[in-house]
PDB file of N, CA and C in Angstrom:
ATOM      1  N   UNK A   1      -7.647  14.132  -6.827  1.00  0.00           N
ATOM      2  CA  UNK A   1      -7.427  13.904  -8.817  1.00  0.00           C
ATOM      3  C   UNK A   1      -8.277  13.034  -9.257  1.00  0.00           C
ATOM      4  N   UNK A   2      -8.503  12.005  -8.375  1.00  0.00           N
ATOM      5  CA  UNK A   2      -9.241  10.873  -9.071  1.00  0.00           C
ATOM      6  C   UNK A   2     -10.687  10.795 -10.008  1.00  0.00           C
ATOM      7  N   UNK A   3     -10.947  11.875  -8.436  1.00  0.00           N
ATOM      8  CA  UNK A   3     -12.926  12.330  -8.841  1.00  0.00           C
ATOM      9  C   UNK A   3     -14.020  11.296  -7.951  1.00  0.00           C
ATOM     10  N   UNK A   4     -13.105  10.795  -6.881  1.00  0.00           N
ATOM     11  CA  UNK A   4     -13.614  10.185  -6.121  1.00  0.00           C
ATOM     12  C   UNK A   4     -12.940   8.913  -5.473  1.00  0.00           C
ATOM     13  N   UNK A   5     -13.068   8.660  -4.217  1.00  0.00           N
ATOM     14  CA  UNK A   5     -12.340   8.011  -3.135  1.00  0.00           C
ATOM     15  C   UNK A   5     -11.850   6.591  -3.805  1.00  0.00           C
ATOM     16  N   UNK A   6     -10.912   5.802  -2.977  1.00  0.00           N
ATOM     17  CA  UNK A   6     -10.668   4.486  -3.106  1.00  0.00           C
ATOM     18  C   UNK A   6     -11.970   3.525  -2.984  1.00  0.00           C
ATOM     19  N   UNK A   7     -12.405   3.736  -2.133  1.00  0.00           N
ATOM     20  CA  UNK A   7     -13.922   2.979  -1.746  1.00  0.00           C
ATOM     21  C   UNK A   7     -14.589   3.536  -2.860  1.00  0.00           C
ATOM     22  N   UNK A   8     -15.110   4.494  -3.358  1.00  0.00           N
ATOM     23  CA  UNK A   8     -16.030   4.695  -3.959  1.00  0.00           C
ATOM     24  C   UNK A   8     -15.821   3.829  -5.292  1.00  0.00           C
ATOM     25  N   UNK A   9     -14.321   4.033  -5.558  1.00  0.00           N
ATOM     26  CA  UNK A   9     -14.233   3.730  -6.833  1.00  0.00           C
ATOM     27  C   UNK A   9     -12.469   2.814  -6.897  1.00  0.00           C
ATOM     28  N   UNK A  10     -12.767   1.225  -6.764  1.00  0.00           N
ATOM     29  CA  UNK A  10     -11.427   0.801  -6.203  1.00  0.00           C
ATOM     30  C   UNK A  10     -10.994   0.501  -8.052  1.00  0.00           C
ATOM     31  N   UNK A  11     -12.005   0.208  -8.416  1.00  0.00           N
ATOM     32  CA  UNK A  11     -11.765   0.041  -9.810  1.00  0.00           C
ATOM     33  C   UNK A  11     -10.877   0.663 -10.510  1.00  0.00           C
ATOM     34  N   UNK A  12     -10.675   1.940 -10.714  1.00  0.00           N
ATOM     35  CA  UNK A  12     -10.507   3.592 -11.244  1.00  0.00           C
ATOM     36  C   UNK A  12      -9.103   3.295 -10.532  1.00  0.00           C
ATOM     37  N   UNK A  13      -9.032   3.154  -9.469  1.00  0.00           N
ATOM     38  CA  UNK A  13      -7.737   3.536  -8.284  1.00  0.00           C
ATOM     39  C   UNK A  13      -6.827   2.179  -8.952  1.00  0.00           C
ATOM     40  N   UNK A  14      -7.170   0.827  -9.131  1.00  0.00           N
ATOM     41  CA  UNK A  14      -6.682   0.036  -9.698  1.00  0.00           C
ATOM     42  C   UNK A  14      -5.976  -0.046 -10.956  1.00  0.00           C
ATOM     43  N   UNK A  15      -7.277   1.127 -12.101  1.00  0.00           N
ATOM     44  CA  UNK A  15      -6.472   0.735 -12.910  1.00  0.00           C
ATOM     45  C   UNK A  15      -5.726   1.594 -12.831  1.00  0.00           C
ATOM     46  N   UNK A  16      -4.972   3.072 -12.642  1.00  0.00           N
ATOM     47  CA  UNK A  16      -4.255   3.521 -12.289  1.00  0.00           C
ATOM     48  C   UNK A  16      -2.959   3.611 -11.692  1.00  0.00           C
ATOM     49  N   UNK A  17      -3.417   1.933 -10.962  1.00  0.00           N
ATOM     50  CA  UNK A  17      -1.413   2.285 -10.437  1.00  0.00           C
ATOM     51  C   UNK A  17      -0.681   1.453 -11.224  1.00  0.00           C
ATOM     52  N   UNK A  18       0.547   1.928 -11.293  1.00  0.00           N
ATOM     53  CA  UNK A  18       1.306   1.701 -12.026  1.00  0.00           C
ATOM     54  C   UNK A  18       1.830   0.245 -11.583  1.00  0.00           C
ATOM     55  N   UNK A  19       1.578  -0.164 -10.199  1.00  0.00           N
ATOM     56  CA  UNK A  19       2.327  -1.934  -9.921  1.00  0.00           C
ATOM     57  C   UNK A  19       1.291  -2.440 -10.784  1.00  0.00           C
ATOM     58  N   UNK A  20      -0.100  -2.882 -11.034  1.00  0.00           N
ATOM     59  CA  UNK A  20      -0.760  -3.306 -11.594  1.00  0.00           C
ATOM     60  C   UNK A  20      -0.350  -3.622 -13.014  1.00  0.00           C
ATOM     61  N   UNK A  21       0.653  -2.956 -13.717  1.00  0.00           N
ATOM     62  CA  UNK A  21       1.575  -3.310 -14.876  1.00  0.00           C
ATOM     63  C   UNK A  21       2.768  -3.504 -14.980  1.00  0.00           C
ATOM     64  N   UNK A  22       3.138  -3.775 -13.390  1.00  0.00           N
ATOM     65  CA  UNK A  22       4.662  -4.109 -13.307  1.00  0.00           C
ATOM     66  C   UNK A  22       4.923  -4.831 -14.194  1.00  0.00           C
ATOM     67  N   UNK A  23       4.631  -6.121 -14.412  1.00  0.00           N
ATOM     68  CA  UNK A  23       5.286  -7.449 -14.849  1.00  0.00           C
ATOM     69  C   UNK A  23       5.283  -7.127 -17.007  1.00  0.00           C
ATOM     70  N   UNK A  24       4.983  -5.641 -17.130  1.00  0.00           N
ATOM     71  CA  UNK A  24       5.093  -5.313 -18.682  1.00  0.00           C
ATOM     72  C   UNK A  24       6.130  -4.730 -18.377  1.00  0.00           C
ATOM     73  N   UNK A  25       6.832  -4.662 -17.625  1.00  0.00           N
ATOM     74  CA  UNK A  25       7.934  -3.191 -17.820  1.00  0.00           C
ATOM     75  C   UNK A  25       9.052  -3.976 -18.482  1.00  0.00           C
ATOM     76  N   UNK A  26      10.014  -3.573 -19.383  1.00  0.00           N
ATOM     77  CA  UNK A  26      10.903  -4.675 -20.150  1.00  0.00           C
ATOM     78  C   UNK A  26      12.007  -3.538 -19.989  1.00  0.00           C
ATOM     79  N   UNK A  27      11.983  -2.360 -19.571  1.00  0.00           N
ATOM     80  CA  UNK A  27      12.517  -1.126 -20.034  1.00  0.00           C
ATOM     81  C   UNK A  27      13.572  -1.098 -18.557  1.00  0.00           C
ATOM     82  N   UNK A  28      14.986  -1.464 -18.712  1.00  0.00           N
ATOM     83  CA  UNK A  28      15.909  -0.993 -17.686  1.00  0.00           C
ATOM     84  C   UNK A  28      14.856   0.319 -16.671  1.00  0.00           C
ATOM     85  N   UNK A  29      15.251   0.459 -15.533  1.00  0.00           N
ATOM     86  CA  UNK A  29      14.494   1.224 -15.236  1.00  0.00           C
ATOM     87  C   UNK A  29      15.246   2.405 -13.685  1.00  0.00           C
ATOM     88  N   UNK A  30      15.468   2.964 -13.864  1.00  0.00           N
ATOM     89  CA  UNK A  30      16.510   3.657 -12.534  1.00  0.00           C
ATOM     90  C   UNK A  30      14.860   4.723 -11.830  1.00  0.00           C
ATOM     91  N   UNK A  31      15.069   4.319 -10.856  1.00  0.00           N
ATOM     92  CA  UNK A  31      14.063   5.102  -9.438  1.00  0.00           C
ATOM     93  C   UNK A  31      14.949   6.385  -9.003  1.00  0.00           C
ATOM     94  N   UNK A  32      14.614   7.549  -8.782  1.00  0.00           N
ATOM     95  CA  UNK A  32      15.172   8.065  -7.670  1.00  0.00           C
ATOM     96  C   UNK A  32      14.297   9.024  -6.843  1.00  0.00           C
ATOM     97  N   UNK A  33      14.426   9.019  -5.866  1.00  0.00           N
ATOM     98  CA  UNK A  33      13.207  10.673  -4.796  1.00  0.00           C
ATOM     99  C   UNK A  33      14.137  10.792  -4.316  1.00  0.00           C
ATOM    100  N   UNK A  34      13.689  12.161  -3.224  1.00  0.00           N
ATOM    101  CA  UNK A  34      14.186  12.545  -2.030  1.00  0.00           C
ATOM    102  C   UNK A  34      12.990  12.260  -0.901  1.00  0.00           C
ATOM    103  N   UNK A  35      13.694  11.865  -0.339  1.00  0.00           N
ATOM    104  CA  UNK A  35      13.170  11.076   1.062  1.00  0.00           C
ATOM    105  C   UNK A  35      12.074  11.928   2.071  1.00  0.00           C
ATOM    106  N   UNK A  36      12.134  13.366   1.833  1.00  0.00           N
ATOM    107  CA  UNK A  36      11.097  14.584   2.105  1.00  0.00           C
ATOM    108  C   UNK A  36      10.040  14.869   0.786  1.00  0.00           C
ATOM    109  N   UNK A  37       9.952  14.094   0.034  1.00  0.00           N
ATOM    110  CA  UNK A  37       9.214  14.543  -1.215  1.00  0.00           C
ATOM    111  C   UNK A  37       7.363  14.340  -0.737  1.00  0.00           C
ATOM    112  N   UNK A  38       7.084  15.451  -0.773  1.00  0.00           N
ATOM    113  CA  UNK A  38       5.519  15.253  -0.706  1.00  0.00           C
ATOM    114  C   UNK A  38       4.534  15.699  -1.008  1.00  0.00           C
ATOM    115  N   UNK A  39       5.308  15.177  -2.692  1.00  0.00           N
ATOM    116  CA  UNK A  39       4.317  15.354  -3.577  1.00  0.00           C
ATOM    117  C   UNK A  39       3.981  13.768  -4.052  1.00  0.00           C
ATOM    118  N   UNK A  40       5.153  13.305  -4.425  1.00  0.00           N
ATOM    119  CA  UNK A  40       5.162  11.665  -4.448  1.00  0.00           C
ATOM    120  C   UNK A  40       5.950  11.190  -3.358  1.00  0.00           C
ATOM    121  N   UNK A  41       5.483  10.007  -2.490  1.00  0.00           N
ATOM    122  CA  UNK A  41       5.836   9.476  -1.006  1.00  0.00           C
ATOM    123  C   UNK A  41       6.962   8.665  -1.461  1.00  0.00           C
ATOM    124  N   UNK A  42       8.118   8.959  -1.219  1.00  0.00           N
ATOM    125  CA  UNK A  42       8.809   8.176  -1.597  1.00  0.00           C
ATOM    126  C   UNK A  42       8.840   6.972  -1.327  1.00  0.00           C
ATOM    127  N   UNK A  43       8.246   6.198  -0.182  1.00  0.00           N
ATOM    128  CA  UNK A  43       7.349   4.834  -0.180  1.00  0.00           C
ATOM    129  C   UNK A  43       7.322   4.138  -0.978  1.00  0.00           C
ATOM    130  N   UNK A  44       6.618   5.382  -2.137  1.00  0.00           N
ATOM    131  CA  UNK A  44       5.418   5.136  -3.507  1.00  0.00           C
ATOM    132  C   UNK A  44       6.822   4.821  -4.539  1.00  0.00           C
ATOM    133  N   UNK A  45       7.845   5.162  -4.350  1.00  0.00           N
ATOM    134  CA  UNK A  45       8.953   4.936  -5.794  1.00  0.00           C
ATOM    135  C   UNK A  45       9.856   3.524  -4.859  1.00  0.00           C
ATOM    136  N   UNK A  46       9.403   3.631  -3.491  1.00  0.00           N
ATOM    137  CA  UNK A  46       9.972   1.977  -3.438  1.00  0.00           C
ATOM    138  C   UNK A  46       9.453   0.703  -3.488  1.00  0.00           C
ATOM    139  N   UNK A  47       8.186   0.915  -3.148  1.00  0.00           N
ATOM    140  CA  UNK A  47       7.372  -0.115  -3.349  1.00  0.00           C
ATOM    141  C   UNK A  47       7.425  -0.501  -5.281  1.00  0.00           C
ATOM    142  N   UNK A  48       7.511   0.537  -6.115  1.00  0.00           N
ATOM    143  CA  UNK A  48       7.666  -0.172  -7.399  1.00  0.00           C
ATOM    144  C   UNK A  48       9.312  -0.301  -7.440  1.00  0.00           C
ATOM    145  N   UNK A  49      10.404  -0.335  -6.941  1.00  0.00           N
ATOM    146  CA  UNK A  49      11.421  -1.024  -6.927  1.00  0.00           C
ATOM    147  C   UNK A  49      11.054  -2.048  -6.791  1.00  0.00           C
ATOM    148  N   UNK A  50      10.701  -2.529  -5.122  1.00  0.00           N
ATOM    149  CA  UNK A  50      10.031  -3.621  -5.236  1.00  0.00           C
ATOM    150  C   UNK A  50      10.017  -4.786  -5.879  1.00  0.00           C
ATOM    151  N   UNK A  51       8.573  -4.152  -6.215  1.00  0.00           N
ATOM    152  CA  UNK A  51       8.278  -4.980  -7.239  1.00  0.00           C
ATOM    153  C   UNK A  51       8.672  -5.381  -8.518  1.00  0.00           C
ATOM    154  N   UNK A  52       9.363  -4.439  -8.748  1.00  0.00           N
ATOM    155  CA  UNK A  52      10.617  -4.620 -10.500  1.00  0.00           C
ATOM    156  C   UNK A  52      11.408  -5.872  -9.591  1.00  0.00           C
ATOM    157  N   UNK A  53      12.102  -5.746  -8.811  1.00  0.00           N
ATOM    158  CA  UNK A  53      12.846  -6.155  -8.093  1.00  0.00           C
ATOM    159  C   UNK A  53      12.515  -8.235  -8.298  1.00  0.00           C
ATOM    160  N   UNK A  54      11.347  -7.684  -7.711  1.00  0.00           N
ATOM    161  CA  UNK A  54      10.917  -9.263  -7.025  1.00  0.00           C
ATOM    162  C   UNK A  54      10.799  -9.878  -8.422  1.00  0.00           C
ATOM    163  N   UNK A  55      10.198  -9.253  -9.450  1.00  0.00           N
ATOM    164  CA  UNK A  55      10.062  -9.782 -11.041  1.00  0.00           C
ATOM    165  C   UNK A  55      11.153 -10.140 -11.832  1.00  0.00           C
ATOM    166  N   UNK A  56      12.861 -10.070 -11.045  1.00  0.00           N
ATOM    167  CA  UNK A  56      13.492  -9.921 -11.327  1.00  0.00           C
ATOM    168  C   UNK A  56      14.318  -8.806 -12.835  1.00  0.00           C
ATOM    169  N   UNK A  57      13.666  -7.377 -12.366  1.00  0.00           N
ATOM    170  CA  UNK A  57      13.702  -6.723 -13.542  1.00  0.00           C
ATOM    171  C   UNK A  57      14.682  -5.874 -13.662  1.00  0.00           C
ATOM    172  N   UNK A  58      15.579  -5.273 -14.394  1.00  0.00           N
ATOM    173  CA  UNK A  58      16.815  -4.682 -14.250  1.00  0.00           C
ATOM    174  C   UNK A  58      15.966  -3.109 -13.513  1.00  0.00           C
ATOM    175  N   UNK A  59      16.577  -2.652 -12.267  1.00  0.00           N
ATOM    176  CA  UNK A  59      16.215  -1.968 -12.088  1.00  0.00           C
ATOM    177  C   UNK A  59      17.076  -1.133 -11.008  1.00  0.00           C
ATOM    178  N   UNK A  60      17.414   0.148 -10.506  1.00  0.00           N
ATOM    179  CA  UNK A  60      18.151   0.421  -9.631  1.00  0.00           C
ATOM    180  C   UNK A  60      17.403   1.710  -8.925  1.00  0.00           C
ATOM    181  N   UNK A  61      17.478   1.815  -8.167  1.00  0.00           N
ATOM    182  CA  UNK A  61      16.984   2.763  -6.620  1.00  0.00           C
ATOM    183  C   UNK A  61      17.707   3.514  -5.740  1.00  0.00           C
ATOM    184  N   UNK A  62      17.190   5.299  -5.899  1.00  0.00           N
ATOM    185  CA  UNK A  62      18.410   5.841  -5.228  1.00  0.00           C
ATOM    186  C   UNK A  62      17.661   6.972  -4.108  1.00  0.00           C
ATOM    187  N   UNK A  63      17.953   6.848  -2.906  1.00  0.00           N
ATOM    188  CA  UNK A  63      16.810   8.043  -2.151  1.00  0.00           C
ATOM    189  C   UNK A  63      18.013   8.726  -1.893  1.00  0.00           C
ATOM    190  N   UNK A  64      17.240  10.611  -1.858  1.00  0.00           N
ATOM    191  CA  UNK A  64      18.268  11.366  -1.537  1.00  0.00           C
ATOM    192  C   UNK A  64      17.913  11.732  -0.260  1.00  0.00           C
ATOM    193  N   UNK A  65      18.399  11.581   0.658  1.00  0.00           N
ATOM    194  CA  UNK A  65      18.260  11.803   2.313  1.00  0.00           C
ATOM    195  C   UNK A  65      18.125  13.965   1.893  1.00  0.00           C
ATOM    196  N   UNK A  66      16.982  14.377   2.864  1.00  0.00           N
ATOM    197  CA  UNK A  66      16.325  15.879   2.911  1.00  0.00           C
ATOM    198  C   UNK A  66      16.485  16.021   1.215  1.00  0.00           C
ATOM    199  N   UNK A  67      15.828  15.562   0.533  1.00  0.00           N
ATOM    200  CA  UNK A  67      15.560  16.016  -0.494  1.00  0.00           C
ATOM    201  C   UNK A  67      14.243  16.268  -0.734  1.00  0.00           C
ATOM    202  N   UNK A  68      13.458  16.578  -1.385  1.00  0.00           N
ATOM    203  CA  UNK A  68      12.001  16.904  -1.673  1.00  0.00           C
ATOM    204  C   UNK A  68      11.883  16.326  -3.149  1.00  0.00           C
ATOM    205  N   UNK A  69      10.732  16.827  -3.641  1.00  0.00           N
ATOM    206  CA  UNK A  69      10.510  16.417  -5.532  1.00  0.00           C
ATOM    207  C   UNK A  69      12.221  16.764  -6.121  1.00  0.00           C
ATOM    208  N   UNK A  70      12.201  17.712  -5.981  1.00  0.00           N
ATOM    209  CA  UNK A  70      13.692  18.392  -7.016  1.00  0.00           C
ATOM    210  C   UNK A  70      14.419  18.092  -5.978  1.00  0.00           C
ATOM    211  N   UNK A  71      15.139  17.862  -6.801  1.00  0.00           N
ATOM    212  CA  UNK A  71      16.986  17.223  -6.158  1.00  0.00           C
ATOM    213  C   UNK A  71      17.645  18.954  -5.607  1.00  0.00           C
ATOM    214  N   UNK A  72      18.301  19.028  -4.659  1.00  0.00           N
ATOM    215  CA  UNK A  72      18.149  20.833  -4.487  1.00  0.00           C
ATOM    216  C   UNK A  72      19.782  21.162  -3.784  1.00  0.00           C
ATOM    217  N   UNK A  73      20.114  20.075  -2.931  1.00  0.00           N
ATOM    218  CA  UNK A  73      21.675  20.097  -2.689  1.00  0.00           C
ATOM    219  C   UNK A  73      22.647  19.629  -3.989  1.00  0.00           C
ATOM    220  N   UNK A  74      23.453  20.862  -4.036  1.00  0.00           N
ATOM    221  CA  UNK A  74      24.379  20.499  -5.584  1.00  0.00           C
ATOM    222  C   UNK A  74      24.885  18.976  -5.321  1.00  0.00           C
ATOM    223  N   UNK A  75      25.717  18.115  -3.709  1.00  0.00           N
ATOM    224  CA  UNK A  75      26.385  17.364  -4.142  1.00  0.00           C
ATOM    225  C   UNK A  75      25.335  16.476  -4.798  1.00  0.00           C
ATOM    226  N   UNK A  76      24.064  16.249  -4.443  1.00  0.00           N
ATOM    227  CA  UNK A  76      23.247  15.407  -4.623  1.00  0.00           C
ATOM    228  C   UNK A  76      23.187  15.332  -5.964  1.00  0.00           C
ATOM    229  N   UNK A  77      22.705  16.730  -6.405  1.00  0.00           N
ATOM    230  CA  UNK A  77      22.622  17.018  -8.044  1.00  0.00           C
ATOM    231  C   UNK A  77      23.554  16.240  -8.929  1.00  0.00           C
ATOM    232  N   UNK A  78      24.919  16.316  -8.396  1.00  0.00           N
ATOM    233  CA  UNK A  78      26.379  15.924  -9.340  1.00  0.00           C
ATOM    234  C   UNK A  78      26.079  14.668  -8.915  1.00  0.00           C
ATOM    235  N   UNK A  79      26.138  14.172  -8.020  1.00  0.00           N
ATOM    236  CA  UNK A  79      25.906  12.522  -8.105  1.00  0.00           C
ATOM    237  C   UNK A  79      24.496  11.624  -9.086  1.00  0.00           C
ATOM    238  N   UNK A  80      23.608  12.261  -8.551  1.00  0.00           N
ATOM    239  CA  UNK A  80      22.642  11.829  -9.352  1.00  0.00           C
ATOM    240  C   UNK A  80      22.944  12.219 -10.850  1.00  0.00           C
ATOM    241  N   UNK A  81      23.000  13.127 -11.117  1.00  0.00           N
ATOM    242  CA  UNK A  81      23.807  13.495 -12.796  1.00  0.00           C
ATOM    243  C   UNK A  81      24.482  12.506 -13.241  1.00  0.00           C
ATOM    244  N   UNK A  82      25.929  12.234 -12.654  1.00  0.00           N
ATOM    245  CA  UNK A  82      26.831  11.026 -12.963  1.00  0.00           C
ATOM    246  C   UNK A  82      26.272   9.387 -12.783  1.00  0.00           C
ATOM    247  N   UNK A  83      25.626   9.394 -11.652  1.00  0.00           N
ATOM    248  CA  UNK A  83      24.905   8.151 -11.978  1.00  0.00           C
ATOM    249  C   UNK A  83      23.446   7.691 -12.897  1.00  0.00           C
ATOM    250  N   UNK A  84      22.654   9.070 -13.534  1.00  0.00           N
ATOM    251  CA  UNK A  84      21.731   8.465 -14.816  1.00  0.00           C
ATOM    252  C   UNK A  84      22.600   8.486 -16.204  1.00  0.00           C
ATOM    253  N   UNK A  85      23.810   9.536 -15.977  1.00  0.00           N
ATOM    254  CA  UNK A  85      25.145   9.341 -17.403  1.00  0.00           C
ATOM    255  C   UNK A  85      25.392   7.878 -17.162  1.00  0.00           C
ATOM    256  N   UNK A  86      26.189   7.396 -16.228  1.00  0.00           N
ATOM    257  CA  UNK A  86      26.547   5.956 -16.351  1.00  0.00           C
ATOM    258  C   UNK A  86      25.574   5.119 -16.762  1.00  0.00           C
ATOM    259  N   UNK A  87      24.143   4.855 -16.430  1.00  0.00           N
ATOM    260  CA  UNK A  87      23.102   4.345 -16.826  1.00  0.00           C
ATOM    261  C   UNK A  87      22.641   4.567 -18.106  1.00  0.00           C
ATOM    262  N   UNK A  88      22.500   5.522 -18.532  1.00  0.00           N
ATOM    263  CA  UNK A  88      22.127   6.029 -20.474  1.00  0.00           C
ATOM    264  C   UNK A  88      23.985   5.009 -21.003  1.00  0.00           C
ATOM    265  N   UNK A  89      25.047   5.027 -20.419  1.00  0.00           N
ATOM    266  CA  UNK A  89      26.499   4.812 -20.740  1.00  0.00           C
ATOM    267  C   UNK A  89      25.828   3.288 -21.236  1.00  0.00           C
ATOM    268  N   UNK A  90      25.355   2.793 -20.312  1.00  0.00           N
ATOM    269  CA  UNK A  90      25.240   1.392 -20.066  1.00  0.00           C
ATOM    270  C   UNK A  90      24.154   0.857 -21.219  1.00  0.00           C
ATOM    271  N   UNK A  91      22.941   1.518 -21.038  1.00  0.00           N
ATOM    272  CA  UNK A  91      21.631   1.277 -21.191  1.00  0.00           C
ATOM    273  C   UNK A  91      21.519   1.780 -23.062  1.00  0.00           C
ATOM    274  N   UNK A  92      22.234   2.685 -23.213  1.00  0.00           N
ATOM    275  CA  UNK A  92      21.528   3.098 -24.521  1.00  0.00           C
ATOM    276  C   UNK A  92      22.861   3.570 -25.371  1.00  0.00           C
ATOM    277  N   UNK A  93      24.124   3.696 -24.779  1.00  0.00           N
ATOM    278  CA  UNK A  93      25.312   3.685 -25.372  1.00  0.00           C
ATOM    279  C   UNK A  93      25.846   2.574 -26.863  1.00  0.00           C
ATOM    280  N   UNK A  94      25.671   3.314 -27.647  1.00  0.00           N
ATOM    281  CA  UNK A  94      26.017   1.984 -28.766  1.00  0.00           C
ATOM    282  C   UNK A  94      27.153   1.847 -28.971  1.00  0.00           C
ATOM    283  N   UNK A  95      27.508  -0.010 -29.023  1.00  0.00           N
ATOM    284  CA  UNK A  95      29.032   0.036 -28.937  1.00  0.00           C
ATOM    285  C   UNK A  95      29.624   0.408 -30.478  1.00  0.00           C
TER     286      UNK A  95
END
């Protein structure tokens, strides 16, 4: 979808990489993924998490076993919903 390979246009790939701009992130970030996600490899999510953590950013990373791009297992859906709710309560709720 980039229109050229990495070797043909390295600058375009660099400019398209969230990792290049991670130091600008100030928003608390919750990242989740399924370890069977074939749309976005879960390792890319882990790399973003590690980059944010190394910069001492407020980040949490969740990996759901045997899940794809969409969380399908009802127990995992419930867990994720509860975690998102707690995240919002922590960072968006007014006192």
